[in-house]
PDB file of C-alpha atoms in Angstrom:
ATOM      1  CA  MET O  17     -24.187  -6.075  -8.717  1.00  0.00           C
ATOM      2  CA  ASP O  18     -21.121  -6.389 -10.967  1.00  0.00           C
ATOM      3  CA  LYS O  19     -20.504  -2.640 -10.748  1.00  0.00           C
ATOM      4  CA  ASP O  20     -20.558  -2.680  -6.942  1.00  0.00           C
ATOM      5  CA  ILE O  21     -18.163  -5.607  -6.822  1.00  0.00           C
ATOM      6  CA  ALA O  22     -15.867  -4.039  -9.399  1.00  0.00           C
ATOM      7  CA  LYS O  23     -15.887  -0.802  -7.367  1.00  0.00           C
ATOM      8  CA  LYS O  24     -14.934  -2.668  -4.207  1.00  0.00           C
ATOM      9  CA  MET O  25     -12.152  -4.497  -6.035  1.00  0.00           C
ATOM     10  CA  GLU O  26     -10.925  -1.258  -7.595  1.00  0.00           C
ATOM     11  CA  SER O  27     -10.861   0.240  -4.132  1.00  0.00           C
ATOM     12  CA  ALA O  28      -8.817  -2.704  -2.834  1.00  0.00           C
ATOM     13  CA  LEU O  29      -6.426  -2.288  -5.776  1.00  0.00           C
ATOM     14  CA  GLU O  30      -6.000   1.439  -5.055  1.00  0.00           C
ATOM     15  CA  TYR O  31      -5.309   0.696  -1.395  1.00  0.00           C
ATOM     16  CA  PHE O  32      -2.730  -1.897  -2.448  1.00  0.00           C
ATOM     17  CA  SER O  33      -1.023   0.608  -4.749  1.00  0.00           C
ATOM     18  CA  GLU O  34      -0.904   3.199  -1.964  1.00  0.00           C
ATOM     19  CA  GLU O  35       0.571   0.665   0.450  1.00  0.00           C
ATOM     20  CA  LEU O  36       3.313  -0.198  -2.047  1.00  0.00           C
ATOM     21  CA  LYS O  37       4.347   3.445  -2.238  1.00  0.00           C
ATOM     22  CA  SER O  38       5.527   3.192   1.350  1.00  0.00           C
ATOM     23  CA  VAL O  39       7.931   0.364   0.462  1.00  0.00           C
ATOM     24  CA  ARG O  40      11.369   1.794  -0.115  1.00  0.00           C
ATOM     25  CA  SER O  41      12.731   1.083  -3.551  1.00  0.00           C
ATOM     26  CA  GLY O  42      15.897   3.173  -3.424  1.00  0.00           C
ATOM     27  CA  ARG O  43      14.467   6.230  -5.149  1.00  0.00           C
ATOM     28  CA  ALA O  44      13.484   9.211  -3.059  1.00  0.00           C
ATOM     29  CA  ASN O  45       9.718   9.428  -2.836  1.00  0.00           C
ATOM     30  CA  ALA O  46       7.647  11.552  -0.449  1.00  0.00           C
ATOM     31  CA  ALA O  47       5.129   8.693  -0.141  1.00  0.00           C
ATOM     32  CA  LEU O  48       7.841   6.755   1.672  1.00  0.00           C
ATOM     33  CA  VAL O  49       7.405   8.889   4.795  1.00  0.00           C
ATOM     34  CA  GLU O  50       4.252  10.994   4.361  1.00  0.00           C
ATOM     35  CA  ASN O  51       1.963   8.697   6.388  1.00  0.00           C
ATOM     36  CA  LEU O  52       4.485   8.069   9.141  1.00  0.00           C
ATOM     37  CA  GLU O  53       2.906   8.643  12.573  1.00  0.00           C
ATOM     38  CA  VAL O  54       4.520  11.530  14.463  1.00  0.00           C
ATOM     39  CA  GLU O  55       3.634  12.472  18.016  1.00  0.00           C
ATOM     40  CA  CYS O  56       2.897  16.197  17.984  1.00  0.00           C
ATOM     41  CA  TYR O  57       0.780  18.319  20.274  1.00  0.00           C
ATOM     42  CA  GLY O  58      -0.054  15.300  22.425  1.00  0.00           C
ATOM     43  CA  GLN O  59      -1.475  13.159  19.607  1.00  0.00           C
ATOM     44  CA  ASN O  60      -0.283  11.032  16.699  1.00  0.00           C
ATOM     45  CA  MET O  61      -0.466  12.732  13.327  1.00  0.00           C
ATOM     46  CA  ALA O  62       0.631  11.811   9.814  1.00  0.00           C
ATOM     47  CA  LEU O  63       3.933  13.434   8.874  1.00  0.00           C
ATOM     48  CA  LYS O  64       2.312  15.143   5.888  1.00  0.00           C
ATOM     49  CA  ALA O  65       0.020  16.972   8.359  1.00  0.00           C
ATOM     50  CA  VAL O  66       2.917  18.559  10.277  1.00  0.00           C
ATOM     51  CA  ALA O  67       5.592  19.164   7.635  1.00  0.00           C
ATOM     52  CA  SER O  68       6.291  19.740   3.977  1.00  0.00           C
ATOM     53  CA  ILE O  69       8.077  16.885   2.248  1.00  0.00           C
ATOM     54  CA  THR O  70      10.150  17.365  -0.890  1.00  0.00           C
ATOM     55  CA  THR O  71      12.511  15.256  -2.970  1.00  0.00           C
ATOM     56  CA  PRO O  72      15.113  17.578  -4.533  1.00  0.00           C
ATOM     57  CA  ASP O  73      16.854  14.640  -6.211  1.00  0.00           C
ATOM     58  CA  GLY O  74      16.526  10.870  -6.550  1.00  0.00           C
ATOM     59  CA  LYS O  75      18.457  10.115  -3.371  1.00  0.00           C
ATOM     60  CA  THR O  76      17.296  12.787  -0.910  1.00  0.00           C
ATOM     61  CA  ILE O  77      14.112  13.518   1.019  1.00  0.00           C
ATOM     62  CA  VAL O  78      13.852  16.918   2.724  1.00  0.00           C
ATOM     63  CA  ILE O  79      11.315  17.428   5.499  1.00  0.00           C
ATOM     64  CA  ALA O  80      10.559  20.899   6.824  1.00  0.00           C
ATOM     65  CA  PRO O  81       8.251  20.831   9.864  1.00  0.00           C
ATOM     66  CA  TRP O  82       5.893  23.803   9.922  1.00  0.00           C
ATOM     67  CA  ASP O  83       6.604  24.222  13.627  1.00  0.00           C
ATOM     68  CA  ILE O  84      10.328  23.780  14.304  1.00  0.00           C
ATOM     69  CA  ASN O  85       9.479  22.548  17.807  1.00  0.00           C
ATOM     70  CA  ASN O  86       8.245  19.344  16.110  1.00  0.00           C
ATOM     71  CA  THR O  87      11.589  18.663  14.425  1.00  0.00           C
ATOM     72  CA  PRO O  88      12.882  16.289  17.155  1.00  0.00           C
ATOM     73  CA  ALA O  89       9.588  14.326  17.137  1.00  0.00           C
ATOM     74  CA  VAL O  90       9.688  13.974  13.343  1.00  0.00           C
ATOM     75  CA  GLU O  91      13.315  12.893  13.475  1.00  0.00           C
ATOM     76  CA  ARG O  92      12.551  10.328  16.197  1.00  0.00           C
ATOM     77  CA  ALA O  93       9.554   8.914  14.267  1.00  0.00           C
ATOM     78  CA  ILE O  94      11.703   8.377  11.169  1.00  0.00           C
ATOM     79  CA  ARG O  95      14.572   6.852  13.109  1.00  0.00           C
ATOM     80  CA  ASP O  96      12.280   4.529  15.112  1.00  0.00           C
ATOM     81  CA  ASP O  97      10.453   3.092  12.084  1.00  0.00           C
ATOM     82  CA  LYS O  98      12.274  -0.203  11.471  1.00  0.00           C
ATOM     83  CA  ASN O  99      10.537  -0.769   8.125  1.00  0.00           C
ATOM     84  CA  LEU O 100      12.150   2.368   6.739  1.00  0.00           C
ATOM     85  CA  ASP O 101      15.603   1.782   8.216  1.00  0.00           C
ATOM     86  CA  LEU O 102      16.580   5.429   7.619  1.00  0.00           C
ATOM     87  CA  ASN O 103      18.896   7.787   9.451  1.00  0.00           C
ATOM     88  CA  PRO O 104      17.615  11.389   9.361  1.00  0.00           C
ATOM     89  CA  ILE O 105      20.021  14.318   9.717  1.00  0.00           C
ATOM     90  CA  SER O 106      18.647  17.512  11.222  1.00  0.00           C
ATOM     91  CA  ASP O 107      19.995  21.052  11.358  1.00  0.00           C
ATOM     92  CA  GLY O 108      17.304  22.004  13.875  1.00  0.00           C
ATOM     93  CA  LYS O 109      14.930  23.367  11.238  1.00  0.00           C
ATOM     94  CA  VAL O 110      15.038  20.957   8.302  1.00  0.00           C
ATOM     95  CA  ILE O 111      15.544  17.195   8.211  1.00  0.00           C
ATOM     96  CA  HIS O 112      17.521  15.604   5.391  1.00  0.00           C
ATOM     97  CA  ILE O 113      17.333  11.908   4.614  1.00  0.00           C
ATOM     98  CA  GLN O 114      19.905  10.408   2.277  1.00  0.00           C
ATOM     99  CA  LEU O 115      18.685   7.142   0.797  1.00  0.00           C
ATOM    100  CA  PRO O 116      21.615   4.771   0.574  1.00  0.00           C
ATOM    101  CA  PRO O 117      21.288   1.905  -1.879  1.00  0.00           C
ATOM    102  CA  PRO O 118      19.897  -1.080   0.031  1.00  0.00           C
ATOM    103  CA  THR O 119      22.075  -4.102   0.613  1.00  0.00           C
ATOM    104  CA  ALA O 120      21.219  -7.424  -1.020  1.00  0.00           C
ATOM    105  CA  GLU O 121      19.748  -8.621   2.284  1.00  0.00           C
ATOM    106  CA  ARG O 122      17.620  -5.461   2.595  1.00  0.00           C
ATOM    107  CA  ARG O 123      16.374  -5.921  -0.985  1.00  0.00           C
ATOM    108  CA  GLN O 124      15.224  -9.422  -0.062  1.00  0.00           C
ATOM    109  CA  GLN O 125      13.388  -8.006   2.947  1.00  0.00           C
ATOM    110  CA  LEU O 126      11.754  -5.351   0.770  1.00  0.00           C
ATOM    111  CA  ALA O 127      10.703  -7.937  -1.831  1.00  0.00           C
ATOM    112  CA  LYS O 128       9.224 -10.037   0.978  1.00  0.00           C
ATOM    113  CA  GLN O 129       7.344  -6.975   2.240  1.00  0.00           C
ATOM    114  CA  VAL O 130       5.952  -6.411  -1.276  1.00  0.00           C
ATOM    115  CA  ASN O 131       4.826 -10.055  -1.387  1.00  0.00           C
ATOM    116  CA  GLU O 132       3.073  -9.708   1.980  1.00  0.00           C
ATOM    117  CA  ILE O 133       1.225  -6.569   0.869  1.00  0.00           C
ATOM    118  CA  ALA O 134       0.247  -8.297  -2.393  1.00  0.00           C
ATOM    119  CA  GLU O 135      -1.069 -11.299  -0.455  1.00  0.00           C
ATOM    120  CA  GLU O 136      -3.156  -8.995   1.756  1.00  0.00           C
ATOM    121  CA  ALA O 137      -4.631  -7.421  -1.397  1.00  0.00           C
ATOM    122  CA  ASN O 138      -5.408 -10.853  -2.860  1.00  0.00           C
ATOM    123  CA  ILE O 139      -7.104 -11.843   0.401  1.00  0.00           C
ATOM    124  CA  ALA O 140      -9.212  -8.669   0.231  1.00  0.00           C
ATOM    125  CA  ILE O 141     -10.216  -9.557  -3.343  1.00  0.00           C
ATOM    126  CA  ARG O 142     -11.105 -13.123  -2.305  1.00  0.00           C
ATOM    127  CA  ASN O 143     -13.208 -11.773   0.581  1.00  0.00           C
ATOM    128  CA  ILE O 144     -15.109  -9.583  -1.861  1.00  0.00           C
ATOM    129  CA  ARG O 145     -15.624 -12.661  -4.068  1.00  0.00           C
ATOM    130  CA  HIS O 146     -16.894 -14.658  -1.104  1.00  0.00           C
ATOM    131  CA  GLU O 147     -19.368 -11.910  -0.215  1.00  0.00           C
ATOM    132  CA  ALA O 148     -20.595 -11.635  -3.827  1.00  0.00           C
ATOM    133  CA  LEU O 149     -20.916 -15.416  -4.190  1.00  0.00           C
ATOM    134  CA  LYS O 150     -22.912 -15.589  -0.971  1.00  0.00           C
ATOM    135  CA  ASN O 151     -25.203 -12.874  -2.338  1.00  0.00           C
ATOM    136  CA  LEU O 152     -25.689 -14.845  -5.569  1.00  0.00           C
ATOM    137  CA  GLN O 153     -26.484 -18.016  -3.609  1.00  0.00           C
ATOM    138  CA  ASN O 154     -29.067 -16.148  -1.543  1.00  0.00           C
ATOM    139  CA  GLN O 155     -30.679 -14.786  -4.695  1.00  0.00           C
ATOM    140  CA  LEU O 156     -30.825 -18.312  -6.122  1.00  0.00           C
ATOM    141  CA  LYS O 157     -32.273 -19.683  -2.892  1.00  0.00           C
ATOM    142  CA  ASP O 158     -34.919 -16.942  -2.827  1.00  0.00           C
ATOM    143  CA  LYS O 159     -35.714 -17.692  -6.492  1.00  0.00           C
ATOM    144  CA  GLU O 160     -34.760 -14.155  -7.536  1.00  0.00           C
ATOM    145  CA  ILE O 161     -32.447 -15.566 -10.217  1.00  0.00           C
ATOM    146  CA  SER O 162     -32.403 -18.789 -12.214  1.00  0.00           C
ATOM    147  CA  GLU O 163     -29.774 -21.520 -12.043  1.00  0.00           C
ATOM    148  CA  ASP O 164     -28.400 -20.303 -15.393  1.00  0.00           C
ATOM    149  CA  ASP O 165     -28.161 -16.718 -14.093  1.00  0.00           C
ATOM    150  CA  PHE O 166     -26.371 -18.036 -11.010  1.00  0.00           C
ATOM    151  CA  GLU O 167     -23.810 -19.933 -13.103  1.00  0.00           C
ATOM    152  CA  SER O 168     -23.355 -16.958 -15.417  1.00  0.00           C
ATOM    153  CA  GLY O 169     -22.890 -14.622 -12.448  1.00  0.00           C
ATOM    154  CA  LYS O 170     -20.420 -17.019 -10.869  1.00  0.00           C
ATOM    155  CA  LYS O 171     -18.432 -17.234 -14.119  1.00  0.00           C
ATOM    156  CA  ASN O 172     -18.377 -13.415 -14.444  1.00  0.00           C
ATOM    157  CA  LEU O 173     -17.286 -13.119 -10.826  1.00  0.00           C
ATOM    158  CA  ASP O 174     -14.439 -15.585 -11.345  1.00  0.00           C
ATOM    159  CA  LYS O 175     -13.286 -13.665 -14.421  1.00  0.00           C
ATOM    160  CA  LEU O 176     -13.372 -10.393 -12.475  1.00  0.00           C
ATOM    161  CA  ILE O 177     -11.370 -11.966  -9.649  1.00  0.00           C
ATOM    162  CA  ALA O 178      -8.792 -13.297 -12.103  1.00  0.00           C
ATOM    163  CA  ASP O 179      -8.455  -9.877 -13.765  1.00  0.00           C
ATOM    164  CA  PHE O 180      -7.892  -8.054 -10.485  1.00  0.00           C
ATOM    165  CA  SER O 181      -5.567 -10.748  -9.195  1.00  0.00           C
ATOM    166  CA  ASP O 182      -3.495 -10.387 -12.381  1.00  0.00           C
ATOM    167  CA  LYS O 183      -3.386  -6.613 -11.875  1.00  0.00           C
ATOM    168  CA  ILE O 184      -2.146  -7.082  -8.306  1.00  0.00           C
ATOM    169  CA  ASP O 185       0.510  -9.545  -9.458  1.00  0.00           C
ATOM    170  CA  GLY O 186       1.630  -7.172 -12.226  1.00  0.00           C
ATOM    171  CA  ILE O 187       1.934  -4.188  -9.892  1.00  0.00           C
ATOM    172  CA  ALA O 188       3.819  -6.289  -7.315  1.00  0.00           C
ATOM    173  CA  GLU O 189       6.178  -7.633  -9.980  1.00  0.00           C
ATOM    174  CA  HIS O 190       6.888  -4.091 -11.192  1.00  0.00           C
ATOM    175  CA  LYS O 191       7.710  -3.009  -7.619  1.00  0.00           C
ATOM    176  CA  ARG O 192      10.002  -6.034  -7.101  1.00  0.00           C
ATOM    177  CA  LYS O 193      11.884  -5.162 -10.314  1.00  0.00           C
ATOM    178  CA  GLU O 194      12.175  -1.563  -9.127  1.00  0.00           C
ATOM    179  CA  ILE O 195      13.742  -2.825  -5.894  1.00  0.00           C
ATOM    180  CA  GLU O 196      16.201  -5.063  -7.783  1.00  0.00           C
ATOM    181  CA  GLU O 197      17.286  -2.270 -10.174  1.00  0.00           C
ATOM    182  CA  ILE O 198      18.993  -0.287  -7.471  1.00  0.00           C
TER     183      ILE O 198
END
């Protein structure tokens, strides 16, 4: 049981880390825009599915749609995403995004966004704990485990939760510092 729970928590932690990549920290990063929804060919697609994304330097993202007819849609998707707050510049074939340093107010917004994502991850971890605890209680009720095994399992579960919660807090703190460094 512990392995299944640890796997679920690890999965939640990975999802959290991926979500944080989309939070702008001032450094150019393809992950900032790669999952942005772009309307192409009559359906919504991730940007990484319709264009190549490169970061030639720390302040620039270059997007080259594979079909130049999609360039206006890509540009519009970037411009319309209020979380990114970016202004793409297009030459008709390639889109350039210059990442200006965020203002103090924008940094506060980004830090708040990091906190919200971290809280969602902690909620996911607590939900996994709740599910595991319920499973332990059912095993105790069905006399599959003893009272001592139940208490031991509960203690191990709490330790696992604390470990993953600390990891989430550490990753979030690192991202907040990255935002402040700009």
